[in-house]
Every structure is written in C-alpha cells, then in structure tokens.
CSV table of C-alpha atoms and ligand atoms in Angstrom, one decimal:
chain,number,residue,atom,x,y,z
A,1,UNK,CA,19.4,7.4,7.6
A,2,UNK,CA,16.6,6.3,4.9
A,3,UNK,CA,14.9,3.9,7.4
A,4,UNK,CA,11.1,3.6,6.5
A,5,UNK,CA,10.3,5.1,10.2
A,6,UNK,CA,12.8,7.7,10.6
A,7,UNK,CA,11.1,8.5,6.7
A,8,UNK,CA,7.7,8.8,8.6
A,9,UNK,CA,8.9,10.7,11.5
A,10,UNK,CA,10.2,13.3,9.4
A,11,UNK,CA,7.1,14.2,7.9
A,12,UNK,CA,5.4,13.8,10.9
A,13,UNK,CA,7.4,16.7,12.3
A,14,UNK,CA,6.5,18.4,9.9
A,15,UNK,CA,2.7,18.3,9.3
A,16,UNK,CA,3.0,18.8,13.3
A,17,UNK,CA,4.6,21.8,12.6
A,18,UNK,CA,2.1,23.8,10.2
A,19,UNK,CA,-1.0,22.2,12.5
A,20,UNK,CA,0.9,23.7,15.7
A,21,UNK,CA,-0.1,20.5,17.5
A,22,UNK,CA,0.9,20.0,21.1
A,23,UNK,CA,3.9,17.9,22.6
A,24,UNK,CA,1.2,15.6,23.6
A,25,UNK,CA,0.4,14.8,20.3
A,26,UNK,CA,3.1,14.7,18.5
A,27,UNK,CA,4.2,12.1,20.9
A,28,UNK,CA,1.7,10.4,20.4
A,29,UNK,CA,2.1,9.9,16.6
A,30,UNK,CA,5.6,9.4,17.0
A,31,UNK,CA,5.3,5.2,18.6
A,32,UNK,CA,2.6,2.6,18.3
A,33,UNK,CA,-0.3,1.9,21.0
A,34,UNK,CA,1.4,-1.9,21.4
A,35,UNK,CA,3.9,-3.7,20.5
A,36,UNK,CA,3.1,-7.8,20.0
A,37,UNK,CA,6.0,-9.6,19.2
A,38,UNK,CA,5.9,-13.5,19.8
A,39,UNK,CA,7.7,-16.3,19.3
A,40,UNK,CA,5.9,-19.0,16.3
A,41,UNK,CA,6.7,-22.8,16.2
A,42,UNK,CA,5.8,-24.9,13.4
A,43,UNK,CA,6.9,-28.8,12.0
A,44,UNK,CA,8.6,-28.4,9.0
A,45,UNK,CA,8.2,-31.5,6.4
A,46,UNK,CA,11.7,-32.0,7.1
A,47,UNK,CA,9.8,-33.1,11.1
A,48,UNK,CA,12.4,-30.7,13.2
A,49,UNK,CA,10.8,-27.8,14.4
A,50,UNK,CA,11.8,-24.4,13.4
A,51,UNK,CA,10.5,-20.9,15.2
A,52,UNK,CA,9.7,-17.6,13.9
A,53,UNK,CA,9.6,-14.3,14.7
A,54,UNK,CA,6.1,-13.2,14.6
A,55,UNK,CA,4.7,-9.5,14.7
A,56,UNK,CA,1.3,-7.2,15.0
A,57,UNK,CA,1.9,-3.3,15.8
A,58,UNK,CA,-0.9,-1.9,16.4
A,59,UNK,CA,0.2,1.8,16.0
A,60,UNK,CA,-3.4,4.4,16.9
A,61,UNK,CA,-7.4,2.9,16.2
A,62,UNK,CA,-8.3,6.5,17.0
A,63,UNK,CA,-10.1,7.1,13.8
A,64,UNK,CA,-11.3,2.6,13.9
A,65,UNK,CA,-10.0,-0.4,14.1
A,66,UNK,CA,-6.4,-1.1,13.8
A,67,UNK,CA,-6.0,-2.1,10.2
A,68,UNK,CA,-3.6,-3.3,7.8
A,69,UNK,CA,-1.7,-6.5,6.2
A,70,UNK,CA,0.8,-8.6,7.6
A,71,UNK,CA,4.3,-9.5,5.6
A,72,UNK,CA,5.9,-12.4,5.2
A,73,UNK,CA,9.5,-11.7,4.6
A,74,UNK,CA,13.5,-12.4,5.5
A,75,UNK,CA,13.7,-9.1,5.9
A,76,UNK,CA,10.3,-8.2,8.3
A,77,UNK,CA,11.3,-6.7,11.1
A,78,UNK,CA,10.6,-4.5,13.8
A,79,UNK,CA,11.1,-1.6,12.1
A,80,UNK,CA,9.9,-1.9,9.4
A,81,UNK,CA,7.0,-2.7,10.6
A,82,UNK,CA,6.6,-0.4,12.9
A,83,UNK,CA,7.3,1.8,9.3
A,84,UNK,CA,4.4,0.4,7.5
A,85,UNK,CA,1.5,0.2,10.9
A,86,UNK,CA,2.2,3.9,10.9
A,87,UNK,CA,1.9,4.8,7.1
A,88,UNK,CA,-1.9,2.5,7.3
A,89,UNK,CA,-3.5,5.3,10.1
A,90,UNK,CA,-2.0,8.2,7.9
A,91,UNK,CA,-3.6,6.2,4.5
A,92,UNK,CA,-6.9,5.1,6.4
A,93,UNK,CA,-7.5,8.7,7.3
A,94,UNK,CA,-6.0,10.3,3.9
A,95,UNK,CA,-9.0,8.3,2.3
A,96,UNK,CA,-11.1,9.2,5.4
A,97,UNK,CA,-12.1,5.5,6.0
A,98,UNK,CA,-12.8,5.0,9.6
A,99,UNK,CA,-9.6,2.7,10.7
A,100,UNK,CA,-7.0,3.3,12.1
A,101,UNK,CA,-3.0,1.7,11.3
A,102,UNK,CA,-1.7,-1.6,12.4
A,103,UNK,CA,0.6,-4.2,10.4
A,104,UNK,CA,1.8,-7.4,10.7
A,105,UNK,CA,4.5,-10.1,10.0
A,106,UNK,CA,7.1,-12.7,10.0
A,107,UNK,CA,10.2,-13.0,9.6
A,108,UNK,CA,10.6,-16.2,7.3
A,109,UNK,CA,11.3,-17.0,4.0
A,110,UNK,CA,8.4,-17.9,2.5
A,111,UNK,CA,10.5,-18.8,-1.3
A,112,UNK,CA,11.8,-22.5,1.3
A,113,UNK,CA,8.7,-23.2,2.6
A,114,UNK,CA,6.4,-25.9,0.8
A,115,UNK,CA,2.4,-25.0,1.0
A,116,UNK,CA,1.7,-26.7,3.9
A,117,UNK,CA,4.2,-25.3,5.9
A,118,UNK,CA,3.1,-22.1,5.0
A,119,UNK,CA,-0.2,-23.0,6.0
A,120,UNK,CA,1.1,-23.8,9.4
A,121,UNK,CA,2.9,-20.7,9.7
A,122,UNK,CA,-0.5,-18.7,8.7
A,123,UNK,CA,-2.3,-20.7,11.6
A,124,UNK,CA,0.3,-20.0,14.2
A,125,UNK,CA,0.6,-16.6,13.6
A,126,UNK,CA,-3.3,-16.8,14.1
A,127,UNK,CA,-3.6,-18.6,17.3
A,128,UNK,CA,-0.5,-16.0,18.6
A,129,UNK,CA,-2.4,-12.8,17.5
A,130,UNK,CA,-6.0,-14.2,17.9
A,131,UNK,CA,-7.0,-12.3,21.3
A,132,UNK,CA,-5.3,-9.8,19.8
A,133,UNK,CA,-7.4,-9.1,16.1
A,134,UNK,CA,-11.1,-9.2,15.5
A,135,UNK,CA,-13.7,-7.7,13.8
A,136,UNK,CA,-14.0,-4.0,15.7
A,137,UNK,CA,-10.6,-4.4,17.0
A,138,UNK,CA,-7.6,-5.7,14.2
A,139,UNK,CA,-8.6,-6.1,10.7
A,140,UNK,CA,-5.4,-8.0,9.1
A,141,UNK,CA,-5.1,-8.1,5.1
A,142,UNK,CA,-2.8,-9.1,2.4
A,143,UNK,CA,0.8,-7.4,1.9
A,144,UNK,CA,4.2,-8.7,0.6
A,145,UNK,CA,4.6,-12.7,0.2
A,146,UNK,CA,0.6,-13.2,1.5
A,147,UNK,CA,-2.2,-14.5,-0.4
A,148,UNK,CA,-5.6,-14.5,-0.3
A,149,UNK,CA,-5.2,-19.0,0.3
A,150,UNK,CA,-3.1,-17.7,3.1
A,151,UNK,CA,-5.8,-14.7,4.6
A,152,UNK,CA,-8.5,-17.9,4.3
A,153,UNK,CA,-6.1,-20.4,6.8
A,154,UNK,CA,-6.2,-16.9,9.5
A,155,UNK,CA,-10.1,-16.9,9.0
A,156,UNK,CA,-9.8,-20.5,10.0
A,157,UNK,CA,-8.3,-20.6,12.7
A,158,UNK,CA,-9.5,-17.7,14.3
A,159,UNK,CA,-12.9,-18.6,13.5
A,160,UNK,CA,-11.9,-22.2,15.1
A,161,UNK,CA,-10.1,-20.8,18.5
A,162,UNK,CA,-13.6,-17.9,19.1
A,163,UNK,CA,-16.1,-21.1,18.3
A,164,UNK,CA,-18.0,-18.3,15.7
A,165,UNK,CA,-18.5,-17.1,12.2
A,166,UNK,CA,-16.2,-13.9,11.4
A,167,UNK,CA,-15.6,-13.3,8.5
A,168,UNK,CA,-14.4,-9.7,8.7
A,169,UNK,CA,-11.6,-10.4,10.6
A,170,UNK,CA,-9.7,-10.3,7.9
A,171,UNK,CA,-9.5,-8.6,4.2
A,172,UNK,CA,-8.5,-9.8,0.4
A,173,UNK,CA,-9.1,-13.1,1.5
A,174,UNK,CA,-11.1,-14.9,-1.0
A,175,UNK,CA,-14.0,-14.8,-3.2
A,176,UNK,CA,-15.8,-18.1,-2.1
A,177,UNK,CA,-15.2,-16.7,1.9
A,178,UNK,CA,-16.3,-13.2,1.1
A,179,UNK,CA,-13.5,-11.4,-0.5
A,180,UNK,CA,-14.8,-8.4,-2.3
A,181,UNK,CA,-15.3,-8.5,-6.1
A,182,UNK,CA,-12.9,-5.8,-7.3
A,183,UNK,CA,-10.2,-6.2,-4.9
A,184,UNK,CA,-7.7,-7.5,-6.9
A,185,UNK,CA,-7.1,-4.2,-9.0
A,186,UNK,CA,-8.4,-1.9,-6.8
A,187,UNK,CA,-4.8,-0.1,-6.2
A,188,UNK,CA,-4.1,0.3,-10.0
A,189,UNK,CA,-7.5,1.2,-10.6
A,190,UNK,CA,-7.7,3.7,-7.4
A,191,UNK,CA,-4.2,5.4,-8.4
A,192,UNK,CA,-5.6,5.7,-12.3
A,193,UNK,CA,-8.7,7.6,-10.7
A,194,UNK,CA,-6.1,9.9,-9.2
A,195,UNK,CA,-4.0,10.3,-11.3
A,196,UNK,CA,-7.1,11.3,-14.3
A,197,UNK,CA,-7.4,14.3,-11.6
A,198,UNK,CA,-4.6,15.2,-11.7
A,199,UNK,CA,-3.6,15.4,-15.6
A,200,UNK,CA,-7.4,17.3,-15.3
A,201,UNK,CA,-5.7,19.8,-13.0
A,202,UNK,CA,-2.9,20.0,-14.8
A,203,UNK,CA,-5.0,21.0,-18.2
A,204,UNK,CA,-3.3,18.2,-19.9
A,205,UNK,CA,-4.6,16.4,-22.7
A,206,UNK,CA,-4.2,12.5,-21.5
A,207,UNK,CA,-4.2,11.0,-25.1
A,208,UNK,CA,-0.5,10.0,-25.7
A,209,UNK,CA,1.6,10.8,-22.3
A,210,UNK,CA,4.0,8.3,-21.9
A,211,UNK,CA,4.3,5.9,-18.8
A,212,UNK,CA,7.0,4.1,-17.5
A,213,UNK,CA,6.0,1.6,-14.6
A,214,UNK,CA,8.8,0.0,-11.8
A,215,UNK,CA,7.6,-3.8,-11.0
A,216,UNK,CA,4.9,-5.6,-12.5
A,217,UNK,CA,3.3,-7.4,-9.9
A,218,UNK,CA,-0.2,-7.2,-9.5
A,219,UNK,CA,-0.3,-3.8,-8.4
A,220,UNK,CA,2.0,-2.5,-11.9
A,221,UNK,CA,1.0,-4.8,-13.8
A,222,UNK,CA,-2.8,-3.9,-13.3
A,223,UNK,CA,-1.7,0.1,-13.6
A,224,UNK,CA,-0.1,-0.8,-17.1
A,225,UNK,CA,-3.5,-2.9,-17.9
A,226,UNK,CA,-5.9,0.2,-17.0
A,227,UNK,CA,-3.7,2.9,-18.5
A,228,UNK,CA,-3.1,1.6,-22.1
A,229,UNK,CA,-6.6,0.8,-22.4
A,230,UNK,CA,-7.4,3.9,-21.8
A,231,UNK,CA,-5.0,5.5,-24.5
A,232,UNK,CA,-1.2,6.2,-22.5
A,233,UNK,CA,1.9,4.9,-24.1
A,234,UNK,CA,3.3,2.4,-21.7
A,235,UNK,CA,6.6,2.6,-22.8
A,236,UNK,CA,8.9,0.9,-20.0
A,237,UNK,CA,8.3,-2.0,-17.4
A,238,UNK,CA,10.9,-4.0,-15.4
A,239,UNK,CA,10.3,-6.5,-13.0
A,240,UNK,CA,13.0,-7.6,-10.5
A,241,UNK,CA,15.3,-9.3,-13.6
A,242,UNK,CA,15.0,-5.6,-14.7
A,243,UNK,CA,13.6,-3.4,-17.4
A,244,UNK,CA,12.2,-2.7,-21.1
A,245,UNK,CA,11.9,0.4,-23.2
A,246,UNK,CA,10.2,1.0,-26.7
A,247,UNK,CA,9.9,4.5,-27.4
A,248,UNK,CA,6.8,3.1,-29.7
A,249,UNK,CA,4.4,1.4,-26.7
A,250,UNK,CA,4.2,-1.5,-25.0
A,251,UNK,CA,0.8,-3.7,-24.4
A,252,UNK,CA,0.7,-5.1,-21.5
A,253,UNK,CA,-0.5,-7.7,-22.0
A,254,UNK,CA,1.8,-9.2,-24.4
A,255,UNK,CA,4.9,-8.4,-22.5
A,256,UNK,CA,2.8,-10.1,-18.8
A,257,UNK,CA,1.8,-13.4,-21.5
A,258,UNK,CA,6.2,-13.2,-21.9
A,259,UNK,CA,7.0,-12.5,-18.2
A,260,UNK,CA,4.5,-16.1,-16.9
A,261,UNK,CA,6.1,-17.9,-19.7
A,262,UNK,CA,9.9,-17.2,-19.7
A,263,UNK,CA,9.8,-15.6,-16.3
A,264,UNK,CA,10.2,-12.2,-17.1
A,265,UNK,CA,9.7,-9.0,-18.9
A,266,UNK,CA,13.3,-8.4,-20.0
A,267,UNK,CA,12.8,-11.5,-22.1
A,268,UNK,CA,10.5,-9.4,-24.8
A,269,UNK,CA,11.6,-8.6,-27.9
A,270,UNK,CA,12.1,-5.3,-30.1
A,271,UNK,CA,12.3,-3.3,-26.8
A,272,UNK,CA,15.9,-2.1,-25.4
A,273,UNK,CA,17.0,-3.9,-22.4
A,274,UNK,CA,17.8,-1.5,-19.1
A,275,UNK,CA,18.1,-2.0,-15.4
A,276,UNK,CA,15.8,-0.8,-12.4
A,277,UNK,CA,17.5,2.3,-12.0
A,278,UNK,CA,17.5,3.5,-15.6
A,279,UNK,CA,14.2,3.1,-15.2
A,280,UNK,CA,13.3,5.6,-13.3
A,281,UNK,CA,15.3,8.5,-15.8
A,282,UNK,CA,14.0,6.9,-18.6
A,283,UNK,CA,12.0,9.2,-21.0
A,284,UNK,CA,8.6,9.7,-20.0
A,285,UNK,CA,6.1,11.7,-18.7
A,286,UNK,CA,5.2,9.4,-16.0
A,287,UNK,CA,6.5,7.2,-14.0
A,288,UNK,CA,5.2,4.6,-11.3
A,289,UNK,CA,7.1,3.2,-8.7
A,290,UNK,CA,5.8,-0.2,-8.0
A,291,UNK,CA,7.7,-2.1,-6.1
A,292,UNK,CA,10.1,-1.4,-3.9
A,293,UNK,CA,10.7,1.0,-1.0
A,294,UNK,CA,13.7,4.3,-1.7
A,295,UNK,CA,13.8,3.8,-5.1
A,296,UNK,CA,14.1,7.5,-6.1
A,297,UNK,CA,16.6,9.0,-3.9
A,298,UNK,CA,19.0,12.4,-3.9
A,299,UNK,CA,21.8,10.4,-6.1
A,300,UNK,CA,19.2,9.8,-8.6
A,301,UNK,CA,16.8,12.2,-8.8
A,302,UNK,CA,18.3,15.3,-10.5
A,303,UNK,CA,18.4,12.9,-13.5
A,304,UNK,CA,14.2,12.0,-13.1
A,305,UNK,CA,12.6,13.2,-16.1
A,306,UNK,CA,9.4,12.4,-15.7
A,307,UNK,CA,7.5,15.3,-14.9
A,308,UNK,CA,5.0,13.2,-13.0
A,309,UNK,CA,5.2,10.5,-10.5
A,310,UNK,CA,2.5,8.2,-9.2
A,311,UNK,CA,3.3,6.5,-5.8
A,312,UNK,CA,2.2,2.9,-6.1
A,313,UNK,CA,4.9,1.6,-4.2
A,314,UNK,CA,4.4,2.4,-0.9
A,315,UNK,CA,7.7,4.5,0.4
A,316,UNK,CA,9.5,5.2,-2.6
A,317,UNK,CA,10.5,8.7,-2.5
A,318,UNK,CA,13.6,10.0,0.3
A,319,UNK,CA,12.6,13.0,2.3
A,320,UNK,CA,15.7,14.3,0.7
A,321,UNK,CA,14.8,13.6,-3.2
A,322,UNK,CA,10.9,14.9,-2.4
A,323,UNK,CA,12.7,18.0,-2.2
A,324,UNK,CA,14.6,17.7,-5.1
A,325,UNK,CA,11.5,17.3,-7.0
A,326,UNK,CA,9.4,19.7,-5.8
A,327,UNK,CA,12.2,22.3,-6.7
A,328,UNK,CA,12.2,20.8,-10.5
A,329,UNK,CA,8.8,20.9,-10.6
A,330,UNK,CA,7.6,17.6,-10.5
A,331,UNK,CA,4.6,17.0,-9.2
A,332,UNK,CA,4.6,13.5,-6.5
A,333,UNK,CA,0.8,11.8,-5.5
A,334,UNK,CA,2.2,10.4,-2.7
A,335,UNK,CA,2.4,6.7,-1.9
A,336,UNK,CA,-1.0,7.2,0.9
A,337,UNK,CA,-3.1,8.7,-1.2
A,338,UNK,CA,-2.0,6.9,-4.3
A,339,UNK,CA,-1.8,3.5,-3.4
A,340,UNK,CA,-4.7,4.0,-1.4
A,341,UNK,CA,-7.9,2.1,-3.7
A,342,UNK,CA,-6.1,-1.3,-2.1
A,343,UNK,CA,-7.5,-0.6,1.8
A,344,UNK,CA,-10.4,1.3,0.3
A,345,UNK,CA,-12.1,-1.8,-0.7
A,346,UNK,CA,-10.5,-3.8,1.6
A,347,UNK,CA,-12.9,-1.5,3.6
A,348,UNK,CA,-15.8,-1.8,1.4
A,349,UNK,CA,-14.9,-6.2,2.4
A,350,UNK,CA,-15.1,-5.5,5.5
A,351,UNK,CA,-18.3,-3.5,5.2
A,352,UNK,CA,-20.2,-6.2,3.1
A,353,UNK,CA,-19.3,-9.3,5.4
A,354,UNK,CA,-20.4,-6.7,8.6
A,355,UNK,CA,-24.0,-7.0,6.7
A,356,UNK,CA,-23.5,-10.6,4.5
A,357,UNK,CA,-25.0,-8.5,1.3
A,358,UNK,CA,-22.7,-8.4,-1.7
A,359,UNK,CA,-22.2,-6.0,-4.6
A,360,UNK,CA,-20.9,-6.7,-7.9
A,361,UNK,CA,-17.4,-5.0,-9.4
A,362,UNK,CA,-19.6,-2.0,-10.6
A,363,UNK,CA,-20.6,-1.2,-7.4
A,364,UNK,CA,-17.5,-1.2,-5.8
A,365,UNK,CA,-16.0,0.9,-8.4
A,366,UNK,CA,-18.4,2.9,-8.3
A,367,UNK,CA,-18.2,3.6,-4.7
A,368,UNK,CA,-14.3,3.6,-5.2
A,369,UNK,CA,-14.1,6.4,-7.8
A,370,UNK,CA,-15.7,9.5,-5.6
A,371,UNK,CA,-13.7,8.1,-2.2
A,372,UNK,CA,-10.1,8.2,-4.8
A,373,UNK,CA,-11.5,11.8,-6.2
A,374,UNK,CA,-12.9,13.4,-3.6
A,375,UNK,CA,-9.4,12.8,-1.0
A,376,UNK,CA,-7.6,13.9,-4.6
A,377,UNK,CA,-9.5,17.2,-4.2
A,378,UNK,CA,-9.2,18.1,-0.6
A,379,UNK,CA,-4.8,17.2,-0.8
A,380,UNK,CA,-5.0,19.6,-4.2
A,381,UNK,CA,-6.7,22.7,-2.9
A,382,UNK,CA,-5.2,22.5,0.6
A,383,UNK,CA,-1.6,21.8,-1.4
A,384,UNK,CA,-2.2,24.5,-3.8
A,385,UNK,CA,-3.5,27.2,-0.7
A,386,UNK,CA,-0.2,26.7,1.3
A,387,UNK,CA,1.9,26.0,-1.7
A,388,UNK,CA,2.9,23.0,-0.5
A,389,UNK,CA,3.8,20.3,-2.1
A,390,UNK,CA,1.0,16.9,-1.9
A,391,UNK,CA,2.5,14.4,0.1
A,392,UNK,CA,3.0,17.8,3.0
A,393,UNK,CA,-0.5,18.2,2.4
A,394,UNK,CA,-2.4,14.8,2.5
A,395,UNK,CA,-0.2,14.3,5.8
A,396,UNK,CA,-1.4,17.4,7.4
A,397,UNK,CA,-5.3,16.5,6.7
A,398,UNK,CA,-4.7,12.8,7.2
A,399,UNK,CA,-2.6,13.9,11.2
A,400,UNK,CA,-5.2,16.5,11.4
A,401,UNK,CA,-8.1,14.2,11.1
A,402,UNK,CA,-6.7,11.5,13.3
A,403,UNK,CA,-5.9,14.2,16.3
A,404,UNK,CA,-9.1,15.3,16.5
A,405,UNK,CA,-10.3,11.6,16.6
A,406,UNK,CA,-7.4,11.7,19.4
A,407,UNK,CA,-8.9,15.0,20.6
A,408,UNK,CA,-12.2,13.7,20.8
A,409,UNK,CA,-11.5,10.5,23.2
A,410,UNK,CA,-9.6,12.5,25.4
A,411,UNK,CA,-6.7,11.0,24.8
A,412,UNK,CA,-4.7,14.0,24.4
B,1,LIG,P1,3.7,-7.8,-5.8
B,1,LIG,O1,4.8,-8.6,-5.5
B,1,LIG,O2,3.2,-8.4,-6.8
B,1,LIG,O3,4.9,-7.6,-7.5
B,1,LIG,C1,6.0,-6.8,-7.2
B,1,LIG,C2,6.9,-6.5,-8.7
B,1,LIG,O4,7.8,-6.1,-8.8
B,1,LIG,C3,7.3,-7.7,-9.5
B,1,LIG,O5,7.1,-7.6,-10.3
B,1,LIG,C4,8.5,-8.1,-8.8
B,1,LIG,O6,9.4,-8.4,-10.0
B,1,LIG,C5,9.3,-6.6,-9.2
B,1,LIG,N1,10.6,-6.3,-8.3
B,1,LIG,C6,10.5,-6.9,-6.6
B,1,LIG,N2,12.8,-6.4,-7.2
B,1,LIG,C7,12.6,-5.4,-7.7
B,1,LIG,C8,13.3,-4.5,-8.1
B,1,LIG,N3,14.9,-5.2,-7.3
B,1,LIG,N4,13.7,-3.8,-9.0
B,1,LIG,C9,12.5,-3.7,-9.7
B,1,LIG,N5,11.1,-4.6,-9.4
B,1,LIG,C10,11.4,-5.3,-8.7
B,1,LIG,O7,3.6,-6.1,-5.2
B,1,LIG,P2,2.2,-5.7,-5.5
B,1,LIG,O8,1.3,-5.7,-4.9
B,1,LIG,O9,2.8,-5.1,-7.1
B,1,LIG,O10,3.4,-4.3,-4.7
B,1,LIG,C11,4.0,-3.5,-5.3
B,1,LIG,C12,3.9,-2.4,-3.9
B,1,LIG,O11,3.3,-1.9,-3.9
B,1,LIG,C13,4.6,-2.4,-3.0
B,1,LIG,O12,5.2,-1.8,-2.6
B,1,LIG,C14,3.6,-3.1,-2.0
B,1,LIG,O13,3.3,-2.5,-0.7
B,1,LIG,C15,2.8,-1.3,-2.6
B,1,LIG,N6,1.2,-1.3,-1.8
B,1,LIG,C16,0.6,-2.5,-3.1
B,1,LIG,C17,-1.2,-2.5,-2.8
B,1,LIG,C18,-2.0,-3.8,-3.7
B,1,LIG,O14,-3.1,-3.6,-3.3
B,1,LIG,N7,-0.9,-5.3,-4.3
B,1,LIG,C19,-1.7,-1.9,-2.2
B,1,LIG,C20,-0.7,-1.2,-2.0
B,1,LIG,C21,0.3,-0.6,-2.3
C-alpha cells in the first residue's frame, strides 16, 4: 500500500542496498528512536472538556537535535507523523544542516476550533511535550494548519514551565518573537534556486518555459510569483476547489487577489477551468505539486506532459509513478531537496536565536542559495555518475551521512 511510511521504507531499502549497509544499520533507520503519544485535555468554549491525541515522533538525532513541524489535522495519526519524521531526517541530511528528524501533531479539526481553543490545544501540547523538546533536543516548527501564532503559544508555555528564555526552542515564530526574515518565502525560493540550477544543467533556455502549479497556498503561490518575475510563464494553478489553465499565461498576484476576494482561483475570468487531476497532465514544461501527497500515481503518470517535476509538497509521487516517469525521461526533483529551503531557513532562525543577533532578508537568502545549489550539484553529479534518479541519489547521500554519524557515535 502507498502509505507515506511505506514509500519512505521503499526508498530507504534501495539506498541501503546500494550503500551496502548492514542489517543493524538499516534496521536503525526503519523505526523512530522514540514515539511520544499522549492525551491532552482542553476546555472548549462550550464548557465541555475534550480530549485529543497528541504526538511527537523523534526519528533520528545522530546528526543533531530532532527537527520538524507540528501538524493539527483530523488525519494526523501516528503512522503519518512517523513518515514525516523520517523524511525530515533525510531532508536535513540532504541539505547537510546539523539536525536530525522529528515531527509532531494533534489529531483535531482546526476548522471547528475557535482561536481561543486552538491556543489551548497549543499550550496543552507544549505541557505534554515539555520534557522531550528543547533548543538542543528537539525543535518543532509549523506544518499543516499550524501558524507562527501557534508557535508563539508553544514557546510561551514552554518558557513558563522552564522558567527561562529559550527562543531557539521552536522555529517559524513571528518575527517579533525571534522569527527569521525570509522564512515565509524560503521554501518557494529554495525550490526556485534548485530549478534554475537544473535548467542550467539541462542546457535549457529559462525564458518562456511554462509552469503548472497544483496548490496555491504558502509554498505554491510564492513559487508562482518568483517564477513569474523571472520570466517563466505560469499556465495553470489550482486550489482545493479546482484549477485554471491559460496557455498565454496567468499573473499570480492577480489570481491571488481573486482567491482572497472570492474564495478560489477558479473564479478568475478568461481561463479554462480544469480539475486537480487535469492540472497534473496539462500542457506544460514544469509541473510543481505544492498541495498534497500521493498525487502522481501509477494510474495517471503516463499522461504527464511536463519534462520536469519540482516536488514542493511532501511525497506527491508514488514509487511506482517514479519508475514510469524515469522511463519517460521526466526529471523529478525530489521533495527532500526541492522543499528543503524551508527547514534551512528554520535552521538559520535557530542560529540567529542562539546568537541573539539577527540577519537582514538579503543576508538570509545570500546564505540559503549556496546551500541549495551545493545540495543540488552533489545530487546531480552523483545521479549522473551512477545513472540513477535524483531521488535515489538524494536518499543515498542523505542516508550515508546519517549512518556515518551513527557509526561515529558507536550506535550501529
Ligand atoms: P498551504 O496550506 O498554505 O497551501 C496548500 C494549498 O493546497 C492551498 O492552496 C489549498 O487550497 C491546496 N489544496 C488543498 N487540497 C487540495 C487538493 N485536493 N487539490 C489541490 N490543491 C489542494 O500549505 P503549504 O505550506 O503551501 O504546503 C503545501 C505543501 O508543501 C505541503 O505538502 C507541505 O508539507 C509542503 N511544504 C511546505 C513548506 C512550507 O514552508 N510552507 C515546507 C516544506 C514542504
């Protein structure tokens, strides 16, 4: 079954075989170091006391403290959180930043909770996890349906419990509480740095390449905007209600205005309405999934027309689809590389918090670019040399780094 965790295991086993890892070494990467599952209880506005499942999965910390977001979602179960924690360990190693991997969640429907109830959930999560997280231990961040404001509540609750200031406990904070400039656009910007390098390697003219983007949220919208400003032609975008296609190009700022005013990109005039399935197979040079996992699957891959897929969302392509795409000659830039700009600027936030000294946005991006470019080049060269896909190359290089750290610690 294509669960996110099974997809991780498939990629891990491939890497382990090529790296000749021992059974003990591979086994250490099949399961998390620690799984924390707790019940948290919150008084709702109605006066009712409600229990929620709260999680933190600490996958691997051989390369540094656990790092990864907290998701508030009805489907945030332990299996999903485990997969996301594993991918964080691989992602941090892919871009070579000194963190391990972790992930957290609360199984709840944030759309049914008031702002006050969400604050209580955040504070209860912090109380439940206070002894397991920390600036040198495990550093959470936002993920689906959690925001800088939620990070502020978690930080505040944690600092009250510990009786000290510790801004580096958590990243993705509001700027006024020690958040980093540039964090909002970092994921999209990092992905664009990688795409530009890839286009150079492929010897393509960046000029009028056409782009389709599934998901017009934080990551998808900023990617559309940055690419539009660089001269790419954005021909299709979508949100949860559907998508639009216009071969002559769309202006992301105008489309966002319509989405904000009328609720969806599909209300834009003068474009053809398409479904979220059709956007994956529309006429374009570059396809950017920036919404959900498991979108590009065995059943729809044959119809994909793009020559490049830039995975901004986590886990959008199944392993079976990956195989077909490679046979078709489609270059897939894997999530662990393409969207790693976000965690890299989270790392910068943690560094700035520890120094108590803050960088300008220009400084942040000047530091982000070489990290993304180097990660891409290492992966590209390795993939060319071994005649393997970029995802396999990224996994192998990352797993090699994690295992090296585990060996140095005498853990395997
Ligand atoms: P977001 O919530 O801001 O945006 C998600 C977008 O997807 C919205 O436009 C929403 O309408 C759309 N969407 C929801 N359901 C959809 C569906 N069925 N079909 C098509 N679109 C749908 O989220 P985000 O922060 O932009 O994250 C998007 C993806 O990128 C996620 O997979 C996330 O894990 C990944 N990612 C984000 C970051 C980051 O820094 N934001 C970092 C790394 C990875």
